[in-house]
mmCIF file of C-alpha atoms in Angstrom:
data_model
loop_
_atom_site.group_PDB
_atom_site.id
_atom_site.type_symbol
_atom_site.label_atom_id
_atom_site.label_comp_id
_atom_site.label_asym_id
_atom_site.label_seq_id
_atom_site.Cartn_x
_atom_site.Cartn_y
_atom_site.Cartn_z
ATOM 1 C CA UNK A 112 -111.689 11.909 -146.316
ATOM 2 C CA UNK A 113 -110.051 15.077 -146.849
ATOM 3 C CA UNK A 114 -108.806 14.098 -149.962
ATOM 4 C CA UNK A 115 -112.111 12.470 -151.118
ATOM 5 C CA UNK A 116 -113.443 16.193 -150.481
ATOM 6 C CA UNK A 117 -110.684 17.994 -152.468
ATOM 7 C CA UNK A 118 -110.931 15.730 -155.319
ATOM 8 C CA UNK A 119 -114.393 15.926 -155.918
ATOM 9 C CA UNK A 120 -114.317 19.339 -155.938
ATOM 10 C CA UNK A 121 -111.156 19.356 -157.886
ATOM 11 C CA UNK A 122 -113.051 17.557 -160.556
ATOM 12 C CA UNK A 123 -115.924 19.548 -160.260
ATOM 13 C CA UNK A 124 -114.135 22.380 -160.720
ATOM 14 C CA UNK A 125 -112.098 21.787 -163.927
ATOM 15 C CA UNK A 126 -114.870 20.142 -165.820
ATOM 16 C CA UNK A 127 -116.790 23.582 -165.370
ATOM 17 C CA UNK A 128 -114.665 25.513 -166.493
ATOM 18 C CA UNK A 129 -113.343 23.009 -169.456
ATOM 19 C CA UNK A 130 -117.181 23.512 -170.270
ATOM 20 C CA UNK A 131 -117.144 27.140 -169.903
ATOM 21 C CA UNK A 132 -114.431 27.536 -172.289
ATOM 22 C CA UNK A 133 -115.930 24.656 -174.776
ATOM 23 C CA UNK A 134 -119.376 24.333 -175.114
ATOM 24 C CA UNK A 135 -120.584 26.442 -178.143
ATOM 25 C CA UNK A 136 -124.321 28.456 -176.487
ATOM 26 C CA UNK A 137 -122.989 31.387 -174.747
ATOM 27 C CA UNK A 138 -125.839 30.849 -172.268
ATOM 28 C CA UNK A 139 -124.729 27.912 -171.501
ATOM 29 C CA UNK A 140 -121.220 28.750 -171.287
ATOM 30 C CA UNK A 141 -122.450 31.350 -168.667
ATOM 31 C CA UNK A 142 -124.567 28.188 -166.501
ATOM 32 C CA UNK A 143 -121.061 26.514 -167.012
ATOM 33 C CA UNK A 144 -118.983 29.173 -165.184
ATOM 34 C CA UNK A 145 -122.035 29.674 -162.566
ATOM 35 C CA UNK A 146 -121.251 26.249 -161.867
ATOM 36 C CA UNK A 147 -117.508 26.566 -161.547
ATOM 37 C CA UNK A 148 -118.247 29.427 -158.958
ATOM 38 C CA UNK A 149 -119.737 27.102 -156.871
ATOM 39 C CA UNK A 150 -117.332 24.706 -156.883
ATOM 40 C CA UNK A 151 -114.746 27.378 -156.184
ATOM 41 C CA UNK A 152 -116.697 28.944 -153.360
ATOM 42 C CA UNK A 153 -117.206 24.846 -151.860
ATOM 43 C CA UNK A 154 -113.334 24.700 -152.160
ATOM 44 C CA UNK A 155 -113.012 27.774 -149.897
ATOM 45 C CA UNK A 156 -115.138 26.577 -147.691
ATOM 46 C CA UNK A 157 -113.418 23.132 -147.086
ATOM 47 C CA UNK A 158 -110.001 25.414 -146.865
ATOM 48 C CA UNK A 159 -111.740 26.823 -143.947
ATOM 49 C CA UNK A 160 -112.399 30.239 -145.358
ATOM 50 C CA UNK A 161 -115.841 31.038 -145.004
ATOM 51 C CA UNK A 162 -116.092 34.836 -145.410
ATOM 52 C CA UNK A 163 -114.558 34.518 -148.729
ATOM 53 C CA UNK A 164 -116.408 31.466 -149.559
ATOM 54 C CA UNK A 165 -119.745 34.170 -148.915
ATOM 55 C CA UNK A 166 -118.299 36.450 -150.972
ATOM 56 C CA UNK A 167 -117.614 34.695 -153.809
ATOM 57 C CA UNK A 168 -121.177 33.382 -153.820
ATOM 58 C CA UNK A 169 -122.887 37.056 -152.976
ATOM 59 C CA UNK A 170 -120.336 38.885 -155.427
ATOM 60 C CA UNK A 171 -119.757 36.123 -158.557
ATOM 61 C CA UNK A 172 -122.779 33.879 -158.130
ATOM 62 C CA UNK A 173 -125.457 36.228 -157.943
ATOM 63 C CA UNK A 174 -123.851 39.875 -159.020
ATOM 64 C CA UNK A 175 -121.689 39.112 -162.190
ATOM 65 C CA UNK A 176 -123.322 35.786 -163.368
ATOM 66 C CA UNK A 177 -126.618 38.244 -163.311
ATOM 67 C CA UNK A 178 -124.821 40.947 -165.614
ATOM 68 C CA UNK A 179 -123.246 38.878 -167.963
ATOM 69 C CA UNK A 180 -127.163 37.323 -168.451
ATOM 70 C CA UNK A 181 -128.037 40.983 -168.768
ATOM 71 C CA UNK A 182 -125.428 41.564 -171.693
ATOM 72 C CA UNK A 183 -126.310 38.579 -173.510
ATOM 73 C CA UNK A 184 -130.116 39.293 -173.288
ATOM 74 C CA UNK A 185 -129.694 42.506 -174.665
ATOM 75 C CA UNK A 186 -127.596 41.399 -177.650
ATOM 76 C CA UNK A 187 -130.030 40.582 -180.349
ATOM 77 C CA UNK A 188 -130.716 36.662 -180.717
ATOM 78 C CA UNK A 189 -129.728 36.312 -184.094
ATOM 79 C CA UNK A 190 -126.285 38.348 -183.894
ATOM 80 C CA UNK A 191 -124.780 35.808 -181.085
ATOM 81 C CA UNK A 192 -126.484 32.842 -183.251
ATOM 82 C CA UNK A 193 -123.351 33.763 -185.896
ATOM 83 C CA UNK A 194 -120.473 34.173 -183.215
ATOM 84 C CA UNK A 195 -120.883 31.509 -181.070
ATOM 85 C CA UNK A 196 -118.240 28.254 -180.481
ATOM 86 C CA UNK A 197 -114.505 28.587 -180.362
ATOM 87 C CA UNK A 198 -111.945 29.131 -183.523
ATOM 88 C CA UNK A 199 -110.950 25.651 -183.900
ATOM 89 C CA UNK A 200 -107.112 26.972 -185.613
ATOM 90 C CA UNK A 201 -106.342 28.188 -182.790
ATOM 91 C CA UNK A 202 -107.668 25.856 -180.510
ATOM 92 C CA UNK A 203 -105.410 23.536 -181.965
ATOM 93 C CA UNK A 204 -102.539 25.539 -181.755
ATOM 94 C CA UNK A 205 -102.852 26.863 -178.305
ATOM 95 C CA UNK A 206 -104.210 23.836 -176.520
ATOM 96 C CA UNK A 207 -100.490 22.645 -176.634
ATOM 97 C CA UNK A 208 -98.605 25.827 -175.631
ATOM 98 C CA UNK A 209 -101.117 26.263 -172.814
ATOM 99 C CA UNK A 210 -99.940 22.341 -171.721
ATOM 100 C CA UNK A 211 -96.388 23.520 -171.845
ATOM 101 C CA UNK A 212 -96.994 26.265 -170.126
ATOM 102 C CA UNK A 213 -99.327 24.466 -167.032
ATOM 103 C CA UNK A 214 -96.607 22.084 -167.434
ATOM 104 C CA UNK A 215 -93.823 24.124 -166.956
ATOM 105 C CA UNK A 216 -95.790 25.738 -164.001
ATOM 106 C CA UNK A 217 -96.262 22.854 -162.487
ATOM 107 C CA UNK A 218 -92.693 21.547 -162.249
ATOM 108 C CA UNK A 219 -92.005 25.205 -160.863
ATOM 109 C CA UNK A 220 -94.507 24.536 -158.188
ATOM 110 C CA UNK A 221 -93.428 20.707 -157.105
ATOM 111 C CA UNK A 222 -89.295 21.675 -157.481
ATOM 112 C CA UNK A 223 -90.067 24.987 -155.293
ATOM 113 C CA UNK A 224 -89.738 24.880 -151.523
ATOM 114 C CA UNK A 225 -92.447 26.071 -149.419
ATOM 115 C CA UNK A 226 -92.989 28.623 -146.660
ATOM 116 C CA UNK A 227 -92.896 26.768 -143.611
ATOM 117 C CA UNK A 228 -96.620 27.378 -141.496
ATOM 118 C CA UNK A 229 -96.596 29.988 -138.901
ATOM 119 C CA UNK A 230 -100.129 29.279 -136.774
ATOM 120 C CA UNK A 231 -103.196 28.261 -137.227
ATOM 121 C CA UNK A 232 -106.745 30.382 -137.803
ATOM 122 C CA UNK A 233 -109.285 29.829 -134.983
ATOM 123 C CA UNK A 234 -112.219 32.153 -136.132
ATOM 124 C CA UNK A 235 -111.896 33.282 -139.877
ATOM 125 C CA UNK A 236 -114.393 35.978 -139.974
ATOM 126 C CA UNK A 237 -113.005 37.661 -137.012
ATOM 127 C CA UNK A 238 -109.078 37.556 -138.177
ATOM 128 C CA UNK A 239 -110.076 38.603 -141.517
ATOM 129 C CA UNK A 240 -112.129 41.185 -140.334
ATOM 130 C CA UNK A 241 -109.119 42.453 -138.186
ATOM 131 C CA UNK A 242 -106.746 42.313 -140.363
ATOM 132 C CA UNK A 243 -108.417 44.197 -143.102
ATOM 133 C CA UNK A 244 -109.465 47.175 -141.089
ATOM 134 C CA UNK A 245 -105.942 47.302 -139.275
ATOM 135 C CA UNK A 246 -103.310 46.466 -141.793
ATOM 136 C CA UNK A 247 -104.891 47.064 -144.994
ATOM 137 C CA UNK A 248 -107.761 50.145 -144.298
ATOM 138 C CA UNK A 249 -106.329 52.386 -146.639
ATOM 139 C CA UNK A 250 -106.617 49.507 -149.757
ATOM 140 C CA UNK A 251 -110.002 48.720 -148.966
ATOM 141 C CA UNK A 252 -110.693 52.151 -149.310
ATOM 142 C CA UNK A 253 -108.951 52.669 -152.211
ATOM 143 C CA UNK A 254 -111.003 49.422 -153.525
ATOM 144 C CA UNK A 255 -114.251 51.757 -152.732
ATOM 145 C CA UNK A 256 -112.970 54.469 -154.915
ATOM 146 C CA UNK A 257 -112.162 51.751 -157.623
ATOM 147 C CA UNK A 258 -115.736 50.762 -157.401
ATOM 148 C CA UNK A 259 -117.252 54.277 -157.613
ATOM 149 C CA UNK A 260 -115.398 55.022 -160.679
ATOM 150 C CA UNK A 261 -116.006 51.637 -162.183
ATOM 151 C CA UNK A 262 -119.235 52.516 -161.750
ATOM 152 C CA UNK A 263 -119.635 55.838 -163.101
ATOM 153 C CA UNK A 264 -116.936 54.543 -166.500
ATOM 154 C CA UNK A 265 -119.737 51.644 -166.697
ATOM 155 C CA UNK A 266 -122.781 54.447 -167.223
ATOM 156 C CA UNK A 267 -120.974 56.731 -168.967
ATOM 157 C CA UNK A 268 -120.198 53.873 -171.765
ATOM 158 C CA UNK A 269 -122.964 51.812 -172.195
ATOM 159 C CA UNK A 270 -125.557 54.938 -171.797
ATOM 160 C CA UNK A 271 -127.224 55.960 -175.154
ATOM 161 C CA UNK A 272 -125.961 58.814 -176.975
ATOM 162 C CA UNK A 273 -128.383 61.732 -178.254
ATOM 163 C CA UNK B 187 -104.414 18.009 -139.773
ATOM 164 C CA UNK B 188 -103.236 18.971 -143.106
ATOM 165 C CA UNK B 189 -103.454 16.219 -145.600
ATOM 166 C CA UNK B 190 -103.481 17.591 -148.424
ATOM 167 C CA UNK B 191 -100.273 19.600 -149.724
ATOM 168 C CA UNK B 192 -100.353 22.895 -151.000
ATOM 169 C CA UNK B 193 -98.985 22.218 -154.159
ATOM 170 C CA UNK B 194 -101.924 20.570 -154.960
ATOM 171 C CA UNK B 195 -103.860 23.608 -154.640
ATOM 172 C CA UNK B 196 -101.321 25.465 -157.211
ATOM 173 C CA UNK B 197 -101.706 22.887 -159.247
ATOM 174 C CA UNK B 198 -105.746 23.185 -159.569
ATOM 175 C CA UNK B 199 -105.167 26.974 -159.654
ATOM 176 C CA UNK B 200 -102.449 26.694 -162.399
ATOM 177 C CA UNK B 201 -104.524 24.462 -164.083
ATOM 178 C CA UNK B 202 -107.426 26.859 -164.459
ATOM 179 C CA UNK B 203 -105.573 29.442 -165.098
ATOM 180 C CA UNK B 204 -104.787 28.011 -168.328
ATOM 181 C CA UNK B 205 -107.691 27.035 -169.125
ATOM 182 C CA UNK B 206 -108.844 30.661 -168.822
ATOM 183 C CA UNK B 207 -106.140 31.690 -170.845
ATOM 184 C CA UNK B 208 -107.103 29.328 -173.595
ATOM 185 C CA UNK B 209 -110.763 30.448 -173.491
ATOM 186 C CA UNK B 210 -109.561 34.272 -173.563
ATOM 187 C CA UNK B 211 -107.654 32.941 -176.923
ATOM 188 C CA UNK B 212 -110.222 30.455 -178.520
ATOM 189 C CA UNK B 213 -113.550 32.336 -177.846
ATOM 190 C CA UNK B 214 -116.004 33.495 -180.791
ATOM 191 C CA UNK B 215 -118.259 35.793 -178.783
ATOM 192 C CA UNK B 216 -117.245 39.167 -176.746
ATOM 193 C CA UNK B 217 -118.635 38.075 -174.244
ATOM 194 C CA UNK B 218 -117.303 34.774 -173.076
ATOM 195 C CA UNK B 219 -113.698 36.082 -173.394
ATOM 196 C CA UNK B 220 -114.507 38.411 -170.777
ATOM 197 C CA UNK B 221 -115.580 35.545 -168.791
ATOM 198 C CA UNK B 222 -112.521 33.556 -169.610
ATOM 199 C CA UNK B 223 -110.696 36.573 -167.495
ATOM 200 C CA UNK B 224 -112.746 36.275 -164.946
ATOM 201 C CA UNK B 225 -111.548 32.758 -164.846
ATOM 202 C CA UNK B 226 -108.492 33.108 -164.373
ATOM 203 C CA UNK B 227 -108.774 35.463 -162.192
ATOM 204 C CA UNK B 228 -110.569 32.940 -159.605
ATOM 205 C CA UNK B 229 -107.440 31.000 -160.525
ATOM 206 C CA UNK B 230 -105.236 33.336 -158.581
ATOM 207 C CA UNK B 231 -107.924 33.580 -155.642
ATOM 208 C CA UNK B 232 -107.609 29.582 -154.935
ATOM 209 C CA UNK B 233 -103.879 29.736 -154.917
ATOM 210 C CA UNK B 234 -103.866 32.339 -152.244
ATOM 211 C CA UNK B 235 -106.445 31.052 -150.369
ATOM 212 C CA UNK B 236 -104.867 27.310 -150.551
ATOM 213 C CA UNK B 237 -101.425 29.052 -149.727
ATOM 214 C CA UNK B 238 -103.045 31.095 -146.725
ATOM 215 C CA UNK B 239 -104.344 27.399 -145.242
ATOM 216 C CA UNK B 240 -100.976 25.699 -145.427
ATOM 217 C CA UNK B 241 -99.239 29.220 -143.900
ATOM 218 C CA UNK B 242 -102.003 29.859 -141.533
ATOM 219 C CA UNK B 243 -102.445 33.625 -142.602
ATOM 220 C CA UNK B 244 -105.237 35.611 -143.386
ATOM 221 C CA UNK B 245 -103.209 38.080 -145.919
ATOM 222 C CA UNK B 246 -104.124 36.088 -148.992
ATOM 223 C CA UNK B 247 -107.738 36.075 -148.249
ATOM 224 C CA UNK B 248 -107.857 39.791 -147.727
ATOM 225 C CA UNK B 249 -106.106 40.320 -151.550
ATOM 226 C CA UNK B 250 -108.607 37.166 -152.761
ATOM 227 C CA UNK B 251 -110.787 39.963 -151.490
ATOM 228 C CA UNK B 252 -109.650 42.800 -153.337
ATOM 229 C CA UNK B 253 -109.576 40.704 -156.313
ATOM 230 C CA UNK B 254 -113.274 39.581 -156.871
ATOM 231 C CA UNK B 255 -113.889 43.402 -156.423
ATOM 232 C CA UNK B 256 -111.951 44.392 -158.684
ATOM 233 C CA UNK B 257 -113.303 41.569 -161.028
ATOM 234 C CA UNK B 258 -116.840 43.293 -160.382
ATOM 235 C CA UNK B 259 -115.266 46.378 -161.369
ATOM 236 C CA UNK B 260 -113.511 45.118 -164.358
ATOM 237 C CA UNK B 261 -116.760 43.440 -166.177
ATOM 238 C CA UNK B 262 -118.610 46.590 -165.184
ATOM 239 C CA UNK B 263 -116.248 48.590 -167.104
ATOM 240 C CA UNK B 264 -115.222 45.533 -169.714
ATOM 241 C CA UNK B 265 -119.448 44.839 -170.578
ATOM 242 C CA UNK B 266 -120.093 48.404 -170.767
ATOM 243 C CA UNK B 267 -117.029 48.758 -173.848
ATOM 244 C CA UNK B 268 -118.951 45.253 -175.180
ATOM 245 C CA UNK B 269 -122.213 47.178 -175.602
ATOM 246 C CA UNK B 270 -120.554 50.212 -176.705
ATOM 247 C CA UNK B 271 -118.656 48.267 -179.492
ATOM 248 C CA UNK B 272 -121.862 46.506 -180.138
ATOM 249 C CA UNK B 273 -124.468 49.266 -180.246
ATOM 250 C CA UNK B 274 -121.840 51.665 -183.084
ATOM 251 C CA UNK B 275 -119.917 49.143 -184.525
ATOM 252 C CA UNK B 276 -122.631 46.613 -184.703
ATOM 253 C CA UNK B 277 -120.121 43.523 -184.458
ATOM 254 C CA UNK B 278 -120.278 40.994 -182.085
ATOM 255 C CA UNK B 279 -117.365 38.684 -183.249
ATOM 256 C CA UNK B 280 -113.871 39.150 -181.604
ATOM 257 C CA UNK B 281 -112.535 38.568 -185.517
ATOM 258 C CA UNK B 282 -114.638 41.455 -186.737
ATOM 259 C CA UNK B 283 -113.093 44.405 -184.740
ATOM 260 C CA UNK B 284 -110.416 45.711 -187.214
ATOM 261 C CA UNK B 285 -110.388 48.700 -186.783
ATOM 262 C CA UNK B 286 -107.214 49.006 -184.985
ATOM 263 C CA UNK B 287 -105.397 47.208 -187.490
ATOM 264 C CA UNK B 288 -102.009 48.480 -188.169
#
């Protein structure tokens, strides 16, 4: 069963984003990745991490998916008529080094020994939750300040200048 | 309980990682390389939270954390440069941008 699970989303997963990277409409590249957000988010949830499963869905799904839309709309019709679809030279040339290297990365990950398991999460939310404003309060406030001047860089560049 | 091996979680992440890397290569349009980054970025964000099941540790979720904001924050910044280079150079193409050119 579990495996039924993980291999459907598995599946799921990698055609998205083989779509994402392939199919030539931007737009629909963009429904593509939507779609391997979801699957990514499902996977989290089956690995028993819901908060981040929530997250991925609040943050990706709705937040970024809804900018990049934004950018695309705003770029003239025409203009992303002539630049769409892949450059098929070097498609050809890195399809294979990006085998050898997932290749290579994989026999790294099946040769490598593991970490053996130390416990076993009862209540997600809560030990996330803990742990993040115990152990790691001063990143996640860093993170804010990240944001704000994210933020502030993204005005400042895409406003209009007089 | 655990039936599934972690390694098969790398390799799902590994494997989209690449193929993120090969759409940040391949891509025509501004716009979908940025995507391709945020790609692999979820890449790294199902290895640690497929490691984090098989240790039974909440660290990896808290840095999965981290990363999707700072992937918020990076296509803030990375869309903003996008419509920048759009609006003065008026190119749109990731083969027209030359001007860097040594």
């Amino acid at each position: 069963m579990d495996w039924i699970v993980f291999g459907t989303l598995a599946i799921w997963l990698i055609c998205s984003v083989g779509g994402a990277i392939l199919v030539k409409n931007p737009v629909h590249s963009i429904l593509f990745f939507l779609s391997s957000v979801l699957a990514t988010a499902a996977l989290f949830l089956s690995l028993g991490a819901e908060l981040i499963a929530g997250l991925q869905i609040i943050i990706y799904a709705v937040a970024i998916v809804v900018f990049y839309v934004l950018v695309i709309t705003t770029i003239p019709w025409e203009k992303i008529k002539k630049f769409e679809g892949v450059y098929f030279k070097e498609l050809s040339i890195g399809f294979p080094v990006v085998l050898i290297v997932f290749l290579l990365m994989g026999y790294m990950v099946v040769k490598g020994e593991f970490a053996q398991s130390v416990g076993k999460i009862e209540d997600n939310v809560r030990e996330v939750g803990k742990t993040l404003f115990t152990s790691y309060l001063f990143p996640f406030e860093v993170a804010s300040v990240i944001l704000l001047v994210a933020m502030i860089g993204a005005i400042l560049l895409g406003r209009k200048e007089e | 309980m655990k039936t599934i091996p972690v390694e098969a979680y790398f390799a799902v992440s590994t494997a989209l990682f690449v193929l993120g890397l090969l759409g940040m290569i391949v891509r025509r349009n501004l716009v979908t390389v940025l995507m391709s980054l945020e790609l692999a970025l979820n890449a790294v964000n199902v290895a640690f939270v497929g490691a984090d099941y098989h240790m039974g540790l909440v660290e990896g979720q808290i840095f999965a954390l981290f990363i999707i904001a700072l992937a918020a924050a990076e296509a803030a910044v990375g869309l903003g440069i996008i419509i920048a280079i759009f609006r003065y150079r008026l190119v749109d193409s990731t083969d027209e941008i030359t001007d860097m050119r040594g």
